[in-house]
């Protein structure tokens, strides 16, 4: 099992578009053996934190290149969220 934490920052003025993008792409996780465990938003709506698990690294890699995800991100252009992904494990 692969567990990731994604810190998603929305460009100023693009929060609504970024949140719609995240709604859509998070729904694609199941195609790749992924599950959204937690979705948290900061109090000012500028960022989200996602805890995501995948059955394996191959699933995560296939999610990254999912054609629907890639097309959605390209369509957003400069309004696309900036995401930092950290691989984590239980202590």
CSV table of N, CA and C in Angstrom, one decimal:
chain,number,residue,atom,x,y,z
A,1,UNK,N,0.8,-1.2,0.0
A,1,UNK,CA,0.0,0.0,0.0
A,1,UNK,C,0.9,1.2,0.0
A,2,UNK,N,0.5,2.2,-0.8
A,2,UNK,CA,1.2,3.5,-0.9
A,2,UNK,C,0.3,4.6,-0.3
A,3,UNK,N,0.8,5.4,0.7
A,3,UNK,CA,0.0,6.5,1.3
A,3,UNK,C,0.7,7.8,0.9
A,4,UNK,N,-0.1,8.7,0.5
A,4,UNK,CA,0.4,10.0,0.1
A,4,UNK,C,-0.4,11.1,0.7
A,5,UNK,N,0.3,12.2,1.0
A,5,UNK,CA,-0.3,13.5,1.4
A,5,UNK,C,-0.1,14.5,0.3
A,6,UNK,N,-1.1,15.1,-0.2
A,6,UNK,CA,-1.0,16.1,-1.2
A,6,UNK,C,-1.4,17.5,-0.6
A,7,UNK,N,-0.5,18.4,-0.7
A,7,UNK,CA,-0.8,19.8,-0.3
A,7,UNK,C,-1.1,20.6,-1.6
A,8,UNK,N,-2.4,21.0,-1.7
A,8,UNK,CA,-2.8,21.6,-3.0
A,8,UNK,C,-3.1,23.1,-2.7
A,9,UNK,N,-2.3,23.9,-3.4
A,9,UNK,CA,-2.5,25.4,-3.3
A,9,UNK,C,-3.2,25.9,-4.6
A,10,UNK,N,-4.2,26.8,-4.4
A,10,UNK,CA,-4.9,27.4,-5.5
A,10,UNK,C,-4.3,28.7,-5.8
A,11,UNK,N,-4.1,29.0,-7.1
A,11,UNK,CA,-3.7,30.4,-7.5
A,11,UNK,C,-4.7,31.4,-7.1
A,12,UNK,N,-4.3,32.5,-6.6
A,12,UNK,CA,-5.2,33.6,-6.2
A,12,UNK,C,-6.2,33.9,-7.3
A,13,UNK,N,-7.5,33.9,-6.9
A,13,UNK,CA,-8.6,34.2,-7.9
A,13,UNK,C,-9.1,33.0,-8.6
A,14,UNK,N,-8.4,31.8,-8.4
A,14,UNK,CA,-8.8,30.6,-9.1
A,14,UNK,C,-9.2,29.5,-8.2
A,15,UNK,N,-9.6,29.9,-7.0
A,15,UNK,CA,-10.0,28.9,-6.0
A,15,UNK,C,-11.2,28.0,-6.4
A,16,UNK,N,-12.2,28.7,-7.0
A,16,UNK,CA,-13.4,27.9,-7.4
A,16,UNK,C,-13.1,26.9,-8.5
A,17,UNK,N,-12.3,27.4,-9.5
A,17,UNK,CA,-11.9,26.5,-10.6
A,17,UNK,C,-11.0,25.4,-10.1
A,18,UNK,N,-10.1,25.7,-9.2
A,18,UNK,CA,-9.3,24.6,-8.6
A,18,UNK,C,-10.0,23.6,-7.8
A,19,UNK,N,-11.0,24.1,-7.0
A,19,UNK,CA,-11.8,23.1,-6.3
A,19,UNK,C,-12.6,22.2,-7.2
A,20,UNK,N,-13.2,22.8,-8.3
A,20,UNK,CA,-13.9,21.9,-9.2
A,20,UNK,C,-13.0,20.9,-9.9
A,21,UNK,N,-11.8,21.3,-10.2
A,21,UNK,CA,-10.8,20.4,-10.8
A,21,UNK,C,-10.5,19.3,-9.8
A,22,UNK,N,-10.3,19.6,-8.5
A,22,UNK,CA,-10.0,18.6,-7.5
A,22,UNK,C,-11.2,17.6,-7.4
A,23,UNK,N,-12.4,18.2,-7.3
A,23,UNK,CA,-13.6,17.3,-7.3
A,23,UNK,C,-13.6,16.3,-8.4
A,24,UNK,N,-13.2,16.7,-9.6
A,24,UNK,CA,-13.3,15.9,-10.7
A,24,UNK,C,-12.2,14.8,-10.7
A,25,UNK,N,-10.9,15.3,-10.5
A,25,UNK,CA,-9.8,14.3,-10.5
A,25,UNK,C,-9.8,13.4,-9.4
A,26,UNK,N,-10.3,13.8,-8.2
A,26,UNK,CA,-10.3,12.9,-7.1
A,26,UNK,C,-11.3,11.7,-7.3
A,27,UNK,N,-12.3,12.0,-8.1
A,27,UNK,CA,-13.3,11.0,-8.5
A,27,UNK,C,-12.7,9.9,-9.4
A,28,UNK,N,-11.5,10.2,-10.0
A,28,UNK,CA,-10.8,9.3,-10.9
A,28,UNK,C,-9.9,8.3,-10.2
A,29,UNK,N,-9.7,8.5,-8.9
A,29,UNK,CA,-8.8,7.7,-8.1
A,29,UNK,C,-9.1,6.2,-8.2
A,30,UNK,N,-10.4,5.8,-8.1
A,30,UNK,CA,-10.8,4.4,-8.1
A,30,UNK,C,-10.4,3.7,-9.4
A,31,UNK,N,-10.3,4.4,-10.5
A,31,UNK,CA,-9.8,3.7,-11.7
A,31,UNK,C,-8.4,3.1,-11.6
A,32,UNK,N,-7.7,3.7,-10.6
A,32,UNK,CA,-6.3,3.3,-10.5
A,32,UNK,C,-5.9,2.7,-9.1
A,33,UNK,N,-7.0,2.2,-8.5
A,33,UNK,CA,-6.7,1.5,-7.2
A,33,UNK,C,-6.5,2.5,-6.0
A,34,UNK,N,-6.9,3.8,-6.2
A,34,UNK,CA,-6.7,4.8,-5.2
A,34,UNK,C,-7.9,5.1,-4.4
A,35,UNK,N,-7.7,5.6,-3.2
A,35,UNK,CA,-8.8,6.0,-2.4
A,35,UNK,C,-8.5,7.3,-1.6
A,36,UNK,N,-9.5,8.2,-1.6
A,36,UNK,CA,-9.3,9.4,-0.8
A,36,UNK,C,-9.7,9.1,0.6
A,37,UNK,N,-8.7,9.2,1.5
A,37,UNK,CA,-9.0,8.9,2.9
A,37,UNK,C,-9.5,10.1,3.7
A,38,UNK,N,-8.9,11.3,3.4
A,38,UNK,CA,-9.3,12.5,4.0
A,38,UNK,C,-9.1,13.7,3.0
A,39,UNK,N,-10.0,14.6,3.1
A,39,UNK,CA,-9.9,15.9,2.3
A,39,UNK,C,-10.2,17.0,3.2
A,40,UNK,N,-9.2,17.8,3.4
A,40,UNK,CA,-9.3,19.0,4.3
A,40,UNK,C,-9.0,20.3,3.6
A,41,UNK,N,-9.7,21.3,4.0
A,41,UNK,CA,-9.5,22.6,3.4
A,41,UNK,C,-9.1,23.6,4.4
A,42,UNK,N,-8.2,24.5,4.1
A,42,UNK,CA,-7.8,25.5,5.1
A,42,UNK,C,-8.9,26.5,5.3
A,43,UNK,N,-8.9,27.3,6.3
A,43,UNK,CA,-10.0,28.2,6.7
A,43,UNK,C,-10.2,29.3,5.7
A,44,UNK,N,-9.2,29.7,4.9
A,44,UNK,CA,-9.4,30.8,4.0
A,44,UNK,C,-9.7,30.3,2.5
A,45,UNK,N,-9.8,29.0,2.3
A,45,UNK,CA,-10.1,28.4,1.0
A,45,UNK,C,-9.0,28.5,0.0
A,46,UNK,N,-7.8,28.7,0.4
A,46,UNK,CA,-6.7,28.8,-0.5
A,46,UNK,C,-5.9,27.5,-0.8
A,47,UNK,N,-6.2,26.5,0.1
A,47,UNK,CA,-5.4,25.3,0.0
A,47,UNK,C,-6.3,24.1,0.5
A,48,UNK,N,-5.9,22.9,0.1
A,48,UNK,CA,-6.5,21.7,0.6
A,48,UNK,C,-5.3,20.7,0.9
A,49,UNK,N,-5.6,19.8,1.8
A,49,UNK,CA,-4.7,18.7,2.1
A,49,UNK,C,-5.5,17.4,1.9
A,50,UNK,N,-4.9,16.5,1.1
A,50,UNK,CA,-5.6,15.2,0.8
A,50,UNK,C,-4.7,14.1,1.3
A,51,UNK,N,-5.3,13.1,2.0
A,51,UNK,CA,-4.6,11.9,2.3
A,51,UNK,C,-5.2,10.8,1.4
A,52,UNK,N,-4.3,10.2,0.6
A,52,UNK,CA,-4.7,9.3,-0.5
A,52,UNK,C,-3.9,8.0,-0.3
A,53,UNK,N,-4.6,6.9,-0.5
A,53,UNK,CA,-3.9,5.6,-0.6
A,53,UNK,C,-4.1,5.0,-1.9
A,54,UNK,N,-3.1,4.3,-2.4
A,54,UNK,CA,-3.1,3.5,-3.6
A,54,UNK,C,-2.7,2.0,-3.2
A,55,UNK,N,-3.3,1.1,-4.0
A,55,UNK,CA,-2.9,-0.3,-3.7
A,55,UNK,C,-1.4,-0.5,-4.0
A,56,UNK,N,-0.8,0.3,-4.9
A,56,UNK,CA,0.6,0.1,-5.2
A,56,UNK,C,1.0,1.4,-6.0
A,57,UNK,N,2.3,1.5,-6.2
A,57,UNK,CA,2.9,2.6,-6.9
A,57,UNK,C,2.5,2.7,-8.3
A,58,UNK,N,2.3,1.6,-8.9
A,58,UNK,CA,1.8,1.5,-10.3
A,58,UNK,C,0.5,2.3,-10.5
A,59,UNK,N,-0.4,2.1,-9.5
A,59,UNK,CA,-1.7,2.8,-9.6
A,59,UNK,C,-1.5,4.3,-9.5
A,60,UNK,N,-0.6,4.7,-8.6
A,60,UNK,CA,-0.4,6.2,-8.5
A,60,UNK,C,0.2,6.7,-9.8
A,61,UNK,N,1.1,6.0,-10.4
A,61,UNK,CA,1.7,6.4,-11.6
A,61,UNK,C,0.7,6.5,-12.8
A,62,UNK,N,-0.2,5.5,-12.8
A,62,UNK,CA,-1.2,5.5,-13.8
A,62,UNK,C,-2.2,6.7,-13.6
A,63,UNK,N,-2.5,7.0,-12.4
A,63,UNK,CA,-3.4,8.1,-12.1
A,63,UNK,C,-2.7,9.4,-12.6
A,64,UNK,N,-1.4,9.6,-12.4
A,64,UNK,CA,-0.8,10.8,-12.9
A,64,UNK,C,-0.9,11.0,-14.4
A,65,UNK,N,-0.9,10.0,-15.1
A,65,UNK,CA,-1.0,10.1,-16.6
A,65,UNK,C,-2.4,9.8,-17.2
A,66,UNK,N,-3.4,9.7,-16.3
A,66,UNK,CA,-4.8,9.4,-16.7
A,66,UNK,C,-5.1,10.5,-17.8
A,67,UNK,N,-5.5,10.1,-19.0
A,67,UNK,CA,-5.8,11.1,-20.0
A,67,UNK,C,-6.9,12.2,-19.6
A,68,UNK,N,-7.9,11.8,-18.9
A,68,UNK,CA,-8.9,12.7,-18.4
A,68,UNK,C,-8.3,13.8,-17.5
A,69,UNK,N,-7.5,13.3,-16.5
A,69,UNK,CA,-6.8,14.2,-15.6
A,69,UNK,C,-5.8,15.1,-16.3
A,70,UNK,N,-5.1,14.6,-17.2
A,70,UNK,CA,-4.1,15.4,-18.0
A,70,UNK,C,-4.8,16.5,-18.8
A,71,UNK,N,-5.9,16.1,-19.5
A,71,UNK,CA,-6.7,17.1,-20.3
A,71,UNK,C,-7.3,18.2,-19.4
A,72,UNK,N,-7.9,17.8,-18.2
A,72,UNK,CA,-8.5,18.8,-17.4
A,72,UNK,C,-7.5,19.8,-16.9
A,73,UNK,N,-6.3,19.2,-16.5
A,73,UNK,CA,-5.2,20.1,-16.0
A,73,UNK,C,-4.8,21.1,-17.1
A,74,UNK,N,-4.6,20.6,-18.3
A,74,UNK,CA,-4.2,21.4,-19.4
A,74,UNK,C,-5.2,22.5,-19.7
A,75,UNK,N,-6.5,22.2,-19.6
A,75,UNK,CA,-7.6,23.1,-19.9
A,75,UNK,C,-7.6,24.3,-18.9
A,76,UNK,N,-7.2,24.0,-17.6
A,76,UNK,CA,-7.1,25.0,-16.6
A,76,UNK,C,-6.0,26.0,-16.8
A,77,UNK,N,-4.9,25.5,-17.4
A,77,UNK,CA,-3.7,26.4,-17.7
A,77,UNK,C,-3.2,27.0,-16.4
A,78,UNK,N,-3.1,28.3,-16.3
A,78,UNK,CA,-2.5,29.0,-15.2
A,78,UNK,C,-3.4,28.9,-13.9
A,79,UNK,N,-4.6,28.6,-14.1
A,79,UNK,CA,-5.6,28.4,-13.0
A,79,UNK,C,-5.4,27.1,-12.3
A,80,UNK,N,-4.6,26.2,-12.8
A,80,UNK,CA,-4.4,24.8,-12.3
A,80,UNK,C,-3.8,24.9,-10.9
A,81,UNK,N,-4.2,24.1,-9.9
A,81,UNK,CA,-3.6,24.1,-8.6
A,81,UNK,C,-2.1,23.7,-8.7
A,82,UNK,N,-1.4,24.2,-7.7
A,82,UNK,CA,0.0,23.7,-7.5
A,82,UNK,C,0.0,22.7,-6.4
A,83,UNK,N,0.6,21.5,-6.6
A,83,UNK,CA,0.4,20.4,-5.7
A,83,UNK,C,1.8,19.9,-5.3
A,84,UNK,N,2.0,19.7,-4.0
A,84,UNK,CA,3.2,19.0,-3.5
A,84,UNK,C,2.8,17.7,-2.9
A,85,UNK,N,3.3,16.6,-3.3
A,85,UNK,CA,3.0,15.3,-2.8
A,85,UNK,C,4.1,14.7,-2.0
A,86,UNK,N,3.7,14.2,-0.8
A,86,UNK,CA,4.7,13.6,0.1
A,86,UNK,C,4.3,12.2,0.4
A,87,UNK,N,5.2,11.2,0.2
A,87,UNK,CA,4.9,9.8,0.5
A,87,UNK,C,5.1,9.7,2.0
A,88,UNK,N,4.1,9.1,2.7
A,88,UNK,CA,4.2,9.0,4.2
A,88,UNK,C,3.9,7.5,4.6
A,89,UNK,N,4.2,7.2,5.9
A,89,UNK,CA,3.9,5.9,6.5
A,89,UNK,C,3.5,6.1,7.9
A,90,UNK,N,2.7,5.2,8.5
A,90,UNK,CA,2.3,5.2,9.8
A,90,UNK,C,3.5,5.0,10.8
A,91,UNK,N,3.5,5.7,11.9
A,91,UNK,CA,4.5,5.5,12.9
A,91,UNK,C,4.1,4.5,14.0
